[in-house]
mmCIF file of C-alpha atoms in Angstrom:
data_model
loop_
_atom_site.group_PDB
_atom_site.id
_atom_site.type_symbol
_atom_site.label_atom_id
_atom_site.label_comp_id
_atom_site.label_asym_id
_atom_site.label_seq_id
_atom_site.Cartn_x
_atom_site.Cartn_y
_atom_site.Cartn_z
ATOM 1 C CA ASN A 111 23.422 130.487 55.124
ATOM 2 C CA ALA A 112 25.782 127.833 53.731
ATOM 3 C CA GLY A 113 26.075 125.769 56.939
ATOM 4 C CA VAL A 114 29.353 123.854 57.097
ATOM 5 C CA THR A 115 31.617 124.079 54.072
ATOM 6 C CA GLN A 116 34.753 122.067 53.352
ATOM 7 C CA THR A 117 37.516 122.476 50.804
ATOM 8 C CA PRO A 118 38.718 120.736 48.782
ATOM 9 C CA LYS A 119 36.092 118.131 47.851
ATOM 10 C CA PHE A 120 38.663 115.690 46.467
ATOM 11 C CA GLN A 121 42.436 115.403 46.841
ATOM 12 C CA VAL A 122 45.090 112.933 45.791
ATOM 13 C CA LEU A 123 48.438 113.076 47.593
ATOM 14 C CA LYS A 124 51.653 111.142 47.327
ATOM 15 C CA THR A 125 53.099 109.588 50.461
ATOM 16 C CA GLY A 126 55.018 112.197 52.434
ATOM 17 C CA GLN A 127 53.238 115.222 51.001
ATOM 18 C CA SER A 128 51.446 117.644 53.276
ATOM 19 C CA MET A 129 48.131 119.401 52.966
ATOM 20 C CA THR A 130 45.543 121.319 54.933
ATOM 21 C CA LEU A 131 41.823 120.610 54.867
ATOM 22 C CA GLN A 132 39.706 123.686 55.427
ATOM 23 C CA CYS A 133 36.386 123.900 57.232
ATOM 24 C CA ALA A 134 34.172 126.903 57.878
ATOM 25 C CA GLN A 135 30.741 127.357 59.441
ATOM 26 C CA ASP A 136 28.483 130.393 59.311
ATOM 27 C CA MET A 137 26.088 129.413 62.110
ATOM 28 C CA ASN A 138 28.012 131.077 64.959
ATOM 29 C CA HIS A 139 28.637 127.687 66.588
ATOM 30 C CA ASN A 140 31.146 127.385 69.392
ATOM 31 C CA SER A 141 32.282 123.786 68.904
ATOM 32 C CA MET A 142 33.820 122.224 65.813
ATOM 33 C CA TYR A 143 35.003 118.705 65.007
ATOM 34 C CA TRP A 144 37.030 116.696 62.515
ATOM 35 C CA TYR A 145 36.099 113.068 61.789
ATOM 36 C CA ARG A 146 37.386 110.477 59.368
ATOM 37 C CA GLN A 147 35.368 107.685 57.790
ATOM 38 C CA ASP A 148 37.027 104.656 56.290
ATOM 39 C CA PRO A 149 35.099 102.516 53.769
ATOM 40 C CA GLY A 150 32.181 100.646 55.353
ATOM 41 C CA MET A 151 32.874 102.088 58.804
ATOM 42 C CA GLY A 152 31.349 104.650 61.102
ATOM 43 C CA LEU A 153 32.979 108.019 61.691
ATOM 44 C CA ARG A 154 35.868 108.381 64.121
ATOM 45 C CA LEU A 155 36.776 111.620 65.859
ATOM 46 C CA ILE A 156 40.236 113.012 65.095
ATOM 47 C CA TYR A 157 40.258 116.363 66.932
ATOM 48 C CA TYR A 158 37.724 118.780 68.270
ATOM 49 C CA SER A 159 37.555 122.362 69.430
ATOM 50 C CA ALA A 160 35.030 122.975 72.174
ATOM 51 C CA SER A 161 35.401 126.739 71.807
ATOM 52 C CA GLU A 162 37.579 129.288 70.033
ATOM 53 C CA GLY A 163 41.145 129.033 71.276
ATOM 54 C CA THR A 164 40.940 125.420 72.477
ATOM 55 C CA THR A 165 41.602 122.113 70.747
ATOM 56 C CA ASP A 166 41.644 118.545 72.059
ATOM 57 C CA LYS A 167 42.490 115.106 70.741
ATOM 58 C CA GLY A 168 39.806 112.673 69.795
ATOM 59 C CA GLU A 169 40.013 108.951 69.192
ATOM 60 C CA VAL A 170 42.518 108.923 66.290
ATOM 61 C CA PRO A 171 44.731 112.074 66.418
ATOM 62 C CA ASN A 172 48.080 110.597 65.334
ATOM 63 C CA GLY A 173 49.398 112.077 62.107
ATOM 64 C CA TYR A 174 47.193 115.157 62.264
ATOM 65 C CA ASN A 175 47.297 118.692 63.607
ATOM 66 C CA VAL A 176 44.503 121.234 63.862
ATOM 67 C CA SER A 177 44.100 124.983 64.116
ATOM 68 C CA ARG A 178 41.036 126.849 65.293
ATOM 69 C CA LEU A 179 41.757 129.979 63.318
ATOM 70 C CA ASN A 180 38.742 131.897 64.616
ATOM 71 C CA LYS A 181 35.192 131.073 65.623
ATOM 72 C CA ARG A 182 34.226 130.244 62.017
ATOM 73 C CA GLU A 183 37.198 128.201 60.819
ATOM 74 C CA PHE A 184 38.802 124.935 61.904
ATOM 75 C CA SER A 185 41.546 123.410 59.748
ATOM 76 C CA LEU A 186 43.074 119.931 59.722
ATOM 77 C CA ARG A 187 46.677 119.452 58.607
ATOM 78 C CA LEU A 188 48.430 116.301 57.462
ATOM 79 C CA GLU A 189 52.152 116.989 57.784
ATOM 80 C CA SER A 190 53.386 113.838 56.053
ATOM 81 C CA ALA A 191 50.577 111.903 54.417
ATOM 82 C CA ALA A 192 50.507 108.101 54.610
ATOM 83 C CA PRO A 193 48.343 105.594 52.685
ATOM 84 C CA SER A 194 46.599 104.747 55.976
ATOM 85 C CA GLN A 195 45.180 108.279 55.930
ATOM 86 C CA THR A 196 43.183 107.543 52.792
ATOM 87 C CA SER A 197 39.678 108.293 53.957
ATOM 88 C CA VAL A 198 36.743 110.659 53.781
ATOM 89 C CA TYR A 199 37.113 113.564 56.183
ATOM 90 C CA PHE A 200 34.104 115.310 57.665
ATOM 91 C CA CYS A 201 33.983 118.552 59.576
ATOM 92 C CA ALA A 202 31.098 119.302 61.928
ATOM 93 C CA SER A 203 29.916 122.043 64.245
ATOM 94 C CA THR A 204 27.410 122.126 67.082
ATOM 95 C CA VAL A 205 24.694 124.309 68.480
ATOM 96 C CA LEU A 206 23.105 123.967 71.879
ATOM 97 C CA GLN A 207 19.588 122.662 71.492
ATOM 98 C CA PHE A 208 17.302 121.450 74.262
ATOM 99 C CA SER A 209 20.226 120.861 76.623
ATOM 100 C CA SER A 210 21.930 118.602 74.151
ATOM 101 C CA TYR A 211 23.936 119.118 71.022
ATOM 102 C CA GLU A 212 22.944 118.655 67.393
ATOM 103 C CA GLN A 213 25.936 118.441 65.092
ATOM 104 C CA TYR A 214 25.880 119.801 61.556
ATOM 105 C CA PHE A 215 28.203 118.096 59.102
ATOM 106 C CA GLY A 216 29.935 119.303 55.986
ATOM 107 C CA PRO A 217 29.881 117.391 52.678
ATOM 108 C CA GLY A 218 33.280 115.787 53.232
ATOM 109 C CA THR A 219 36.717 115.728 51.612
ATOM 110 C CA ARG A 220 37.697 112.527 49.845
ATOM 111 C CA LEU A 221 41.439 112.042 50.280
ATOM 112 C CA THR A 222 43.527 109.382 48.558
ATOM 113 C CA VAL A 223 47.176 108.912 49.504
ATOM 114 C CA THR A 224 49.210 106.837 47.058
ATOM 115 C CA ASP B 183 31.452 104.869 77.588
ATOM 116 C CA ALA B 184 27.975 103.458 77.091
ATOM 117 C CA LYS B 185 27.651 101.526 73.842
ATOM 118 C CA THR B 186 24.790 100.960 71.418
ATOM 119 C CA THR B 187 23.858 97.847 69.447
ATOM 120 C CA GLN B 188 21.979 98.020 66.152
ATOM 121 C CA PRO B 189 21.162 95.483 63.445
ATOM 122 C CA ASN B 190 23.537 95.690 60.499
ATOM 123 C CA SER B 191 20.784 96.081 57.927
ATOM 124 C CA MET B 192 17.027 96.253 57.469
ATOM 125 C CA GLU B 193 14.688 96.314 54.516
ATOM 126 C CA SER B 194 11.437 98.145 54.078
ATOM 127 C CA ASN B 195 8.871 98.739 51.381
ATOM 128 C CA GLU B 196 8.215 102.235 50.176
ATOM 129 C CA GLU B 197 5.383 104.062 51.954
ATOM 130 C CA GLU B 198 5.364 101.595 54.850
ATOM 131 C CA PRO B 199 6.456 102.431 58.412
ATOM 132 C CA VAL B 200 9.933 101.452 59.519
ATOM 133 C CA HIS B 201 11.022 100.705 63.076
ATOM 134 C CA LEU B 202 14.780 100.860 63.618
ATOM 135 C CA PRO B 203 15.816 99.383 66.984
ATOM 136 C CA CYS B 204 18.747 100.310 69.195
ATOM 137 C CA ASN B 205 19.892 98.660 72.416
ATOM 138 C CA HIS B 206 21.843 100.671 74.990
ATOM 139 C CA SER B 207 21.653 98.603 78.157
ATOM 140 C CA THR B 208 24.514 100.471 79.917
ATOM 141 C CA ILE B 209 23.042 103.933 79.384
ATOM 142 C CA SER B 210 23.509 106.329 82.283
ATOM 143 C CA GLY B 211 20.966 108.798 83.618
ATOM 144 C CA THR B 212 22.484 111.819 81.869
ATOM 145 C CA ASP B 213 23.031 110.224 78.449
ATOM 146 C CA TYR B 214 20.951 111.593 75.593
ATOM 147 C CA ILE B 215 19.910 109.281 72.746
ATOM 148 C CA HIS B 216 20.689 110.782 69.347
ATOM 149 C CA TRP B 217 19.902 109.459 65.898
ATOM 150 C CA TYR B 218 21.777 110.540 62.799
ATOM 151 C CA ARG B 219 21.557 109.222 59.275
ATOM 152 C CA GLN B 220 24.016 109.260 56.414
ATOM 153 C CA LEU B 221 22.745 109.259 52.856
ATOM 154 C CA PRO B 222 25.098 107.831 50.214
ATOM 155 C CA SER B 223 28.147 110.036 49.591
ATOM 156 C CA GLN B 224 27.009 112.670 52.103
ATOM 157 C CA GLY B 225 27.880 113.730 55.611
ATOM 158 C CA PRO B 226 25.690 112.544 58.476
ATOM 159 C CA GLU B 227 22.584 114.562 59.263
ATOM 160 C CA TYR B 228 20.767 114.905 62.544
ATOM 161 C CA VAL B 229 17.419 113.113 62.752
ATOM 162 C CA ILE B 230 16.147 113.346 66.317
ATOM 163 C CA HIS B 231 17.183 113.058 69.947
ATOM 164 C CA GLY B 232 15.623 112.512 73.352
ATOM 165 C CA LEU B 233 16.329 111.850 76.993
ATOM 166 C CA THR B 234 13.371 110.057 78.575
ATOM 167 C CA SER B 235 10.132 110.928 76.818
ATOM 168 C CA ASN B 236 9.079 109.969 73.307
ATOM 169 C CA VAL B 237 9.842 112.676 70.757
ATOM 170 C CA ASN B 238 8.375 113.623 67.404
ATOM 171 C CA ASN B 239 9.628 115.935 64.688
ATOM 172 C CA ARG B 240 9.014 116.405 60.992
ATOM 173 C CA MET B 241 11.439 113.635 60.064
ATOM 174 C CA ALA B 242 10.705 110.856 62.529
ATOM 175 C CA SER B 243 9.572 109.740 65.975
ATOM 176 C CA LEU B 244 11.736 108.410 68.757
ATOM 177 C CA ALA B 245 10.260 105.904 71.175
ATOM 178 C CA ILE B 246 12.309 105.381 74.339
ATOM 179 C CA ALA B 247 11.729 102.399 76.591
ATOM 180 C CA GLU B 248 10.683 103.157 80.149
ATOM 181 C CA ASP B 249 13.966 101.756 81.518
ATOM 182 C CA ARG B 250 15.869 103.616 78.757
ATOM 183 C CA LYS B 251 17.809 100.487 77.838
ATOM 184 C CA SER B 252 16.483 100.569 74.301
ATOM 185 C CA SER B 253 14.937 102.951 71.807
ATOM 186 C CA THR B 254 13.290 102.802 68.402
ATOM 187 C CA LEU B 255 13.472 105.275 65.558
ATOM 188 C CA ILE B 256 10.208 105.306 63.638
ATOM 189 C CA LEU B 257 9.910 106.524 60.064
ATOM 190 C CA HIS B 258 6.192 106.747 59.485
ATOM 191 C CA ARG B 259 6.218 106.328 55.700
ATOM 192 C CA ALA B 260 9.500 105.258 54.184
ATOM 193 C CA THR B 261 10.498 106.832 50.900
ATOM 194 C CA LEU B 262 13.334 105.910 48.567
ATOM 195 C CA ARG B 263 15.175 108.950 49.868
ATOM 196 C CA ASP B 264 15.207 107.410 53.361
ATOM 197 C CA ALA B 265 17.635 104.710 52.212
ATOM 198 C CA ALA B 266 20.668 105.476 54.374
ATOM 199 C CA VAL B 267 22.786 104.274 57.263
ATOM 200 C CA TYR B 268 21.114 105.170 60.565
ATOM 201 C CA TYR B 269 23.288 105.675 63.631
ATOM 202 C CA CYS B 270 22.039 105.500 67.218
ATOM 203 C CA ILE B 271 24.445 107.423 69.463
ATOM 204 C CA LEU B 272 24.573 108.230 73.155
ATOM 205 C CA THR B 273 25.903 111.664 74.042
ATOM 206 C CA TYR B 274 27.059 113.279 77.241
ATOM 207 C CA ASN B 275 26.795 116.857 78.374
ATOM 208 C CA ASN B 276 30.513 117.325 78.594
ATOM 209 C CA ALA B 277 32.584 120.165 77.174
ATOM 210 C CA GLY B 278 33.371 118.251 74.013
ATOM 211 C CA ASN B 279 30.009 116.666 73.277
ATOM 212 C CA MET B 280 31.677 114.190 71.031
ATOM 213 C CA LEU B 281 29.708 111.715 68.947
ATOM 214 C CA THR B 282 30.889 108.109 68.911
ATOM 215 C CA PHE B 283 29.631 106.400 65.766
ATOM 216 C CA GLY B 284 29.175 102.627 65.657
ATOM 217 C CA GLY B 285 28.400 100.668 62.526
ATOM 218 C CA GLY B 286 24.773 101.784 62.271
ATOM 219 C CA THR B 287 21.892 100.110 60.433
ATOM 220 C CA ARG B 288 21.797 100.222 56.661
ATOM 221 C CA LEU B 289 18.171 100.741 55.653
ATOM 222 C CA MET B 290 17.182 99.610 52.185
ATOM 223 C CA VAL B 291 13.844 100.793 50.816
ATOM 224 C CA LYS B 292 12.195 98.810 48.044
ATOM 225 C CA PRO B 293 9.819 100.516 45.596
#
């Protein structure tokens, strides 16, 4: 049981390049999330998927797209990377517990855009 | 959205108890109080959550004020591994169940 896995761990992009961050969970969770964390800040929600087949914008969706490929996988795409997207990206998934939700986080992808 | 207020940083000595406060004066009746922590260079991890009653688990205890306007995360014996940023978060039972992270409290543990 690996929990939440993310690939790649590190990535350097040039401005204008595109890439996809991958996330997978093996806990049979319905909901999945993408957050970004800038240095010294808390996490901010980019997009989420409450269940397979649905996606919704979070607090900071501009410049990103997502795909909920199946129940296990939720990918985040940067179509044209900008230096402002330099950040650490975390994927998370949730399980229902005691009428509230505990989120499990992946180890993060550290992205630098030059 | 209801907000939380936490001190920016706190210090503790190893093997002593730590009380991390959180104010949430605009909390609504259906908001749960969650605590997460983030160790250096890692993703956040769930610590504990509660609604009205005090809660205990293997990691910590959560003490919730009777009026629910504040709560305290209690680490009974701090270890060096407990040095982390601790986030107090209010959640809603909506379809998204999104977490809104503030700045958190950076806990430093001295040997």
